Coordinates of C-alpha atoms in Angstrom, one line a residue:
M1 CA 0.0 0.0 0.0
S2 CA 1.4 3.4 -1.0
V3 CA 0.6 6.2 1.4
A4 CA 1.3 9.9 1.7
F5 CA 1.1 12.3 4.6
T6 CA -0.8 15.6 4.2
F7 CA -0.6 18.5 6.7
P8 CA -3.5 21.0 7.4
G9 CA -3.5 24.7 6.9
Q10 CA -5.0 27.7 8.6
G11 CA -8.6 27.3 9.7
S12 CA -8.1 23.9 11.3
Q13 CA -7.0 25.4 14.6
T14 CA -9.0 24.8 17.8
V15 CA -8.3 25.5 21.4
G16 CA -7.1 22.2 23.1
M17 CA -5.7 20.6 19.9
G18 CA -2.7 18.3 20.6
K19 CA -3.2 18.3 24.4
A20 CA -4.3 14.7 24.6
L21 CA -1.2 13.7 22.6
A22 CA 1.1 15.7 24.8
D23 CA -0.5 14.3 28.0
E24 CA 0.0 10.7 26.8
F25 CA 3.3 10.8 24.8
T26 CA 6.6 12.3 25.8
A27 CA 7.6 12.7 22.2
A28 CA 4.6 15.0 21.6
R29 CA 5.2 17.0 24.7
L30 CA 8.8 17.6 23.7
V31 CA 7.7 19.1 20.4
F32 CA 5.6 21.7 22.2
E33 CA 8.4 22.5 24.6
E34 CA 10.8 23.0 21.7
V35 CA 8.4 25.3 19.8
D36 CA 7.9 27.3 23.0
D37 CA 11.7 27.7 23.4
A38 CA 12.1 28.6 19.7
L39 CA 9.5 31.4 20.0
D40 CA 10.6 32.4 23.5
E41 CA 7.0 32.2 24.7
K42 CA 4.4 29.7 25.9
L43 CA 2.6 29.2 22.7
S44 CA 1.5 25.8 24.1
A45 CA -0.6 27.6 26.7
T46 CA -2.4 29.5 24.0
I47 CA -2.9 26.3 22.0
W48 CA -4.4 24.4 24.9
E49 CA -6.1 27.0 27.0
G50 CA -6.8 29.9 24.7
P51 CA -8.2 32.5 24.6
E52 CA -9.5 31.5 21.2
D53 CA -9.1 35.0 19.7
Q54 CA -5.3 34.8 20.4
L55 CA -5.0 31.4 18.8
Q56 CA -6.8 32.6 15.7
L57 CA -4.2 35.3 15.1
T58 CA -2.3 34.4 12.0
A59 CA 1.1 34.7 13.8
N60 CA 0.0 32.2 16.4
A61 CA -2.2 29.9 14.3
Q62 CA 0.5 29.0 11.8
P63 CA 3.2 27.8 14.2
A64 CA 0.5 26.3 16.5
L65 CA -0.9 24.1 13.7
M66 CA 2.7 23.1 12.7
A67 CA 3.4 22.1 16.3
V68 CA 0.4 19.8 16.5
S69 CA 1.3 18.2 13.2
L70 CA 4.9 17.6 14.2
A71 CA 3.9 16.3 17.6
T72 CA 1.8 13.7 15.8
V73 CA 4.6 12.8 13.5
R74 CA 7.1 12.5 16.4
V75 CA 4.7 10.2 18.3
L76 CA 4.3 8.0 15.2
E77 CA 8.1 7.8 14.8
A78 CA 8.6 7.0 18.5
E79 CA 6.1 4.1 18.1
G80 CA 7.9 2.7 15.0
L81 CA 7.2 4.7 11.9
D82 CA 10.2 5.2 9.5
L83 CA 9.1 8.2 7.4
A84 CA 11.7 7.6 4.7
K85 CA 10.7 4.0 4.3
D86 CA 7.0 4.0 5.1
I87 CA 5.7 7.2 3.4
S88 CA 6.0 7.9 -0.3
Y89 CA 5.3 11.6 -0.3
V90 CA 4.4 14.6 1.9
A91 CA 2.3 17.7 1.1
G92 CA 0.7 20.4 3.1
H93 CA -2.0 23.0 2.5
S94 CA -0.4 26.5 2.6
L95 CA 1.4 26.8 6.0
G96 CA 1.1 23.0 6.1
E97 CA 3.8 22.8 3.4
Y98 CA 6.2 24.0 6.1
S99 CA 4.9 21.2 8.4
A100 CA 5.5 18.7 5.6
L101 CA 9.1 20.0 5.0
C102 CA 9.9 19.9 8.8
A103 CA 8.5 16.3 9.0
A104 CA 10.7 15.3 6.1
G105 CA 13.8 16.9 7.6
T106 CA 14.3 20.0 5.3
F107 CA 14.0 22.4 8.2
S108 CA 14.6 21.9 11.9
L109 CA 11.6 22.2 14.2
A110 CA 12.9 25.4 15.8
D111 CA 13.5 27.0 12.5
T112 CA 10.1 26.0 11.2
A113 CA 8.4 27.6 14.2
R114 CA 10.4 30.8 13.7
L115 CA 9.7 30.9 9.9
L116 CA 6.0 30.5 10.5
R117 CA 5.9 33.2 13.1
I118 CA 7.7 35.5 10.6
R119 CA 5.3 34.4 7.8
G120 CA 2.2 35.0 9.9
N121 CA 3.4 38.5 11.0
A122 CA 4.5 39.4 7.4
M123 CA 1.2 38.3 5.9
Q124 CA -0.7 40.3 8.5
R125 CA 1.3 43.5 7.9
A126 CA 1.3 43.2 4.1
V127 CA -2.2 44.7 3.6
P128 CA -3.9 47.3 5.9
V129 CA -6.9 45.8 7.8
G130 CA -10.1 46.3 5.8
K131 CA -8.4 46.7 2.4
G132 CA -8.3 43.1 1.4
A133 CA -10.8 40.2 1.5
M134 CA -11.2 36.5 0.6
A135 CA -14.3 34.6 -0.4
A136 CA -15.3 31.0 -1.0
I137 CA -17.1 30.2 -4.2
I138 CA -19.0 26.9 -4.0
G139 CA -20.5 25.1 -7.0
L140 CA -18.7 26.7 -10.0
E141 CA -16.0 25.0 -12.1
F142 CA -12.5 26.3 -11.7
E143 CA -12.5 27.8 -15.2
D144 CA -15.7 29.7 -14.4
V145 CA -14.2 31.2 -11.2
E146 CA -11.1 32.2 -13.2
A147 CA -13.4 34.1 -15.5
V148 CA -15.2 35.7 -12.5
C149 CA -11.8 36.9 -11.2
E150 CA -10.9 38.3 -14.5
D151 CA -14.1 40.3 -14.7
A152 CA -13.7 41.6 -11.2
S153 CA -10.0 42.5 -11.7
A154 CA -11.1 45.8 -13.3
T155 CA -11.9 46.9 -9.8
G156 CA -8.6 45.7 -8.2
V157 CA -6.6 42.6 -7.5
C158 CA -8.7 39.5 -7.6
Q159 CA -7.3 36.0 -8.1
I160 CA -7.8 32.4 -7.1
A161 CA -6.0 31.7 -3.8
N162 CA -6.9 28.1 -3.1
D163 CA -8.2 25.5 -5.6
N164 CA -9.5 23.1 -3.0
G165 CA -11.5 20.8 -5.2
G166 CA -14.9 19.4 -4.6
G167 CA -16.4 22.5 -6.2
Q168 CA -14.7 24.8 -3.6
V169 CA -12.5 27.6 -4.8
V170 CA -11.3 30.5 -2.6
I171 CA -10.5 33.9 -4.1
S172 CA -8.4 36.7 -2.7
G173 CA -7.6 40.3 -3.4
S174 CA -8.7 43.9 -2.9
K175 CA -11.9 44.1 -0.9
D176 CA -13.9 45.9 -3.6
A177 CA -12.8 43.5 -6.3
V178 CA -13.6 40.4 -4.2
E179 CA -17.0 41.7 -3.3
K180 CA -17.7 42.4 -7.0
A181 CA -16.5 38.8 -7.7
V182 CA -19.0 37.4 -5.2
G183 CA -21.8 39.2 -7.0
I184 CA -20.7 38.0 -10.4
A185 CA -20.3 34.4 -9.1
T186 CA -23.8 34.5 -7.7
E187 CA -25.2 35.7 -11.0
K188 CA -23.3 32.8 -12.8
G189 CA -25.1 30.3 -10.6
A190 CA -22.7 29.6 -7.7
K191 CA -24.4 27.6 -5.0
R192 CA -22.8 29.8 -2.4
A193 CA -20.4 32.8 -2.7
L194 CA -19.5 34.3 0.6
L195 CA -16.8 36.5 2.2
L196 CA -14.6 34.7 4.7
P197 CA -13.7 35.9 8.2
V198 CA -10.0 36.3 7.6
S199 CA -7.6 38.9 8.7
A200 CA -5.7 39.4 5.4
P201 CA -6.0 38.4 1.7
F202 CA -3.7 35.4 1.5
H203 CA -2.2 33.9 -1.7
C204 CA -2.6 36.9 -4.0
A205 CA -0.4 39.6 -5.4
L206 CA -1.2 41.9 -2.5
M207 CA 1.0 39.6 -0.4
A208 CA 4.2 40.7 -2.3
P209 CA 5.7 42.4 0.8
A210 CA 5.3 39.1 2.8
A211 CA 6.9 37.2 0.0
D212 CA 9.9 39.5 0.2
A213 CA 10.1 38.9 4.0
M214 CA 10.0 35.2 3.5
E215 CA 12.7 35.3 0.8
E216 CA 15.0 37.1 3.3
A217 CA 14.1 34.8 6.2
L218 CA 14.5 31.6 4.2
A219 CA 17.9 32.7 3.0
E220 CA 19.1 32.6 6.7
V221 CA 17.9 29.1 7.5
R222 CA 19.8 25.9 7.1
R223 CA 17.9 23.4 4.8
G224 CA 18.5 19.9 3.7
E225 CA 17.0 17.5 1.1
P226 CA 13.7 16.0 2.4
V227 CA 13.9 12.3 3.1
V228 CA 10.7 11.9 0.9
P229 CA 9.7 14.3 -1.9
V230 CA 7.3 17.1 -1.1
I231 CA 4.4 18.0 -3.4
A232 CA 4.8 21.8 -3.7
N233 CA 1.6 23.9 -3.5
V234 CA 2.3 26.1 -6.4
R235 CA 3.5 23.3 -8.7
A236 CA 1.4 20.3 -7.7
A237 CA 4.4 18.1 -8.4
P238 CA 7.2 16.6 -6.3
V239 CA 10.4 18.6 -5.4
S240 CA 13.4 17.5 -3.4
D241 CA 16.1 20.1 -4.2
P242 CA 16.4 22.5 -1.2
D243 CA 17.1 25.6 -3.4
E244 CA 14.0 24.8 -5.5
I245 CA 11.9 24.2 -2.4
T246 CA 12.9 27.6 -1.0
K247 CA 12.1 29.3 -4.3
L248 CA 8.7 27.7 -4.4
L249 CA 7.9 28.7 -0.7
V250 CA 8.5 32.3 -1.6
E251 CA 6.2 31.9 -4.7
Q252 CA 3.6 30.3 -2.5
V253 CA 3.0 33.5 -0.5
T254 CA 1.4 35.2 -3.6
G255 CA 0.6 32.1 -5.6
R256 CA -2.3 29.6 -5.7
V257 CA -2.5 26.6 -3.5
R258 CA -3.2 23.9 -6.1
W259 CA -4.7 21.4 -3.8
R260 CA -7.2 19.8 -6.2
E261 CA -4.3 19.0 -8.6
T262 CA -2.1 17.8 -5.7
V263 CA -4.7 15.2 -4.6
S264 CA -5.2 14.2 -8.3
W265 CA -1.5 13.8 -8.7
F266 CA -1.4 11.4 -5.7
A267 CA -4.2 9.3 -7.2
A268 CA -2.4 9.2 -10.6
N269 CA 0.8 8.1 -8.9
E270 CA -0.3 5.0 -7.1
I271 CA -1.1 6.6 -3.7
E272 CA -4.0 4.7 -2.1
T273 CA -4.3 6.4 1.3
L274 CA -3.8 10.0 2.4
Y275 CA -3.2 10.5 6.1
E276 CA -4.0 14.0 7.4
V277 CA -1.5 14.5 10.2
G278 CA -2.5 17.1 12.8
A279 CA -5.5 19.1 13.7
G280 CA -8.9 18.6 12.1
K281 CA -10.2 16.6 9.1
V282 CA -10.5 19.3 6.4
L283 CA -8.0 17.7 4.0
T284 CA -9.5 14.2 4.6
G285 CA -12.9 15.5 3.5
L286 CA -11.5 17.3 0.4
A287 CA -9.6 14.2 -0.6
R288 CA -12.7 12.1 -0.7
R289 CA -14.5 14.7 -2.8
I290 CA -11.7 15.1 -5.3
E291 CA -10.7 11.5 -5.9
R292 CA -13.0 8.7 -4.9
S293 CA -10.2 6.1 -5.4
L294 CA -8.3 7.6 -2.4
S295 CA -8.9 6.7 1.2
G296 CA -8.5 9.6 3.6
V297 CA -7.7 9.1 7.3
A298 CA -7.1 11.8 10.0
I299 CA -4.5 11.2 12.7
N300 CA -4.8 13.7 15.5
A301 CA -5.6 11.8 18.8
P302 CA -3.9 9.1 20.9
G303 CA -6.4 6.5 19.7
D304 CA -5.5 7.1 16.0
I305 CA -1.8 6.2 16.5
D306 CA -1.9 2.4 16.7
A307 CA -4.5 2.0 14.0
A308 CA -2.5 4.2 11.6
L309 CA 0.8 2.3 12.3
K310 CA -0.9 -1.1 11.8
A311 CA -2.3 0.1 8.5
I312 CA 0.9 1.7 7.3
K313 CA 3.3 -1.0 8.3
G314 CA 1.0 -3.9 7.7

């Protein structure tokens, strides 16, 4: 059985995530301690106790979700998983790509935490509050949403941010342009077209200042070749070269998350099961809608560990 690990992105965070793993497994607890040390603050307290509005802040949510994902990976490894031998590929949705790269050994855990804190802050600062927006368009084909964005672009920046598959496309850009796109999409027959409660317009050209910040930050970090290939968000194809990985991470800040194509790539390359490693089950749900041939399984609680290991290792 060929399997791949996927790692969730922003939106999957909930207060209390990862606490049960840390309570039961030393390997998980050590991950949270290392992330706290890297950031010089008790992010673990915010993750497990809240308040929720603090966890939802982009600069906290990004390293927090990574910490939960890596805590899960470290527990699996402590219990017998050999990532290089047992897993064929890794991929992550937006910030989840950093989790995937950390799991595969490209970045250290401490560096990944610091990179995601920089990324979250840079994304938040890139666009003044209220000037940008994102919206989910449900029930239109990808090409139809592209046309909607092109029509709305006369008003300002408007582009596809996440091609999530299953009839779900997220757009991002200037507030006026995104609002115009919502109206156009509704007229074109979208089942739903609604603005999202986000703090910044991620994955669009307005994030250029954040891309510059990440290029600078990534240049200072030691990186190695991943022990398994990562399917890059902006390419929907495997990469292993550290320089190429860095280049694509910079592009990812302003570029589209090609998740539908990523899942389809897995299905076309003999992957049978996608394990979603970390908080929530968003990617598991998307996988089933995109490719019915794929099995999706979420691993985020102590009870999931043994079952996943038995299935992966036979």
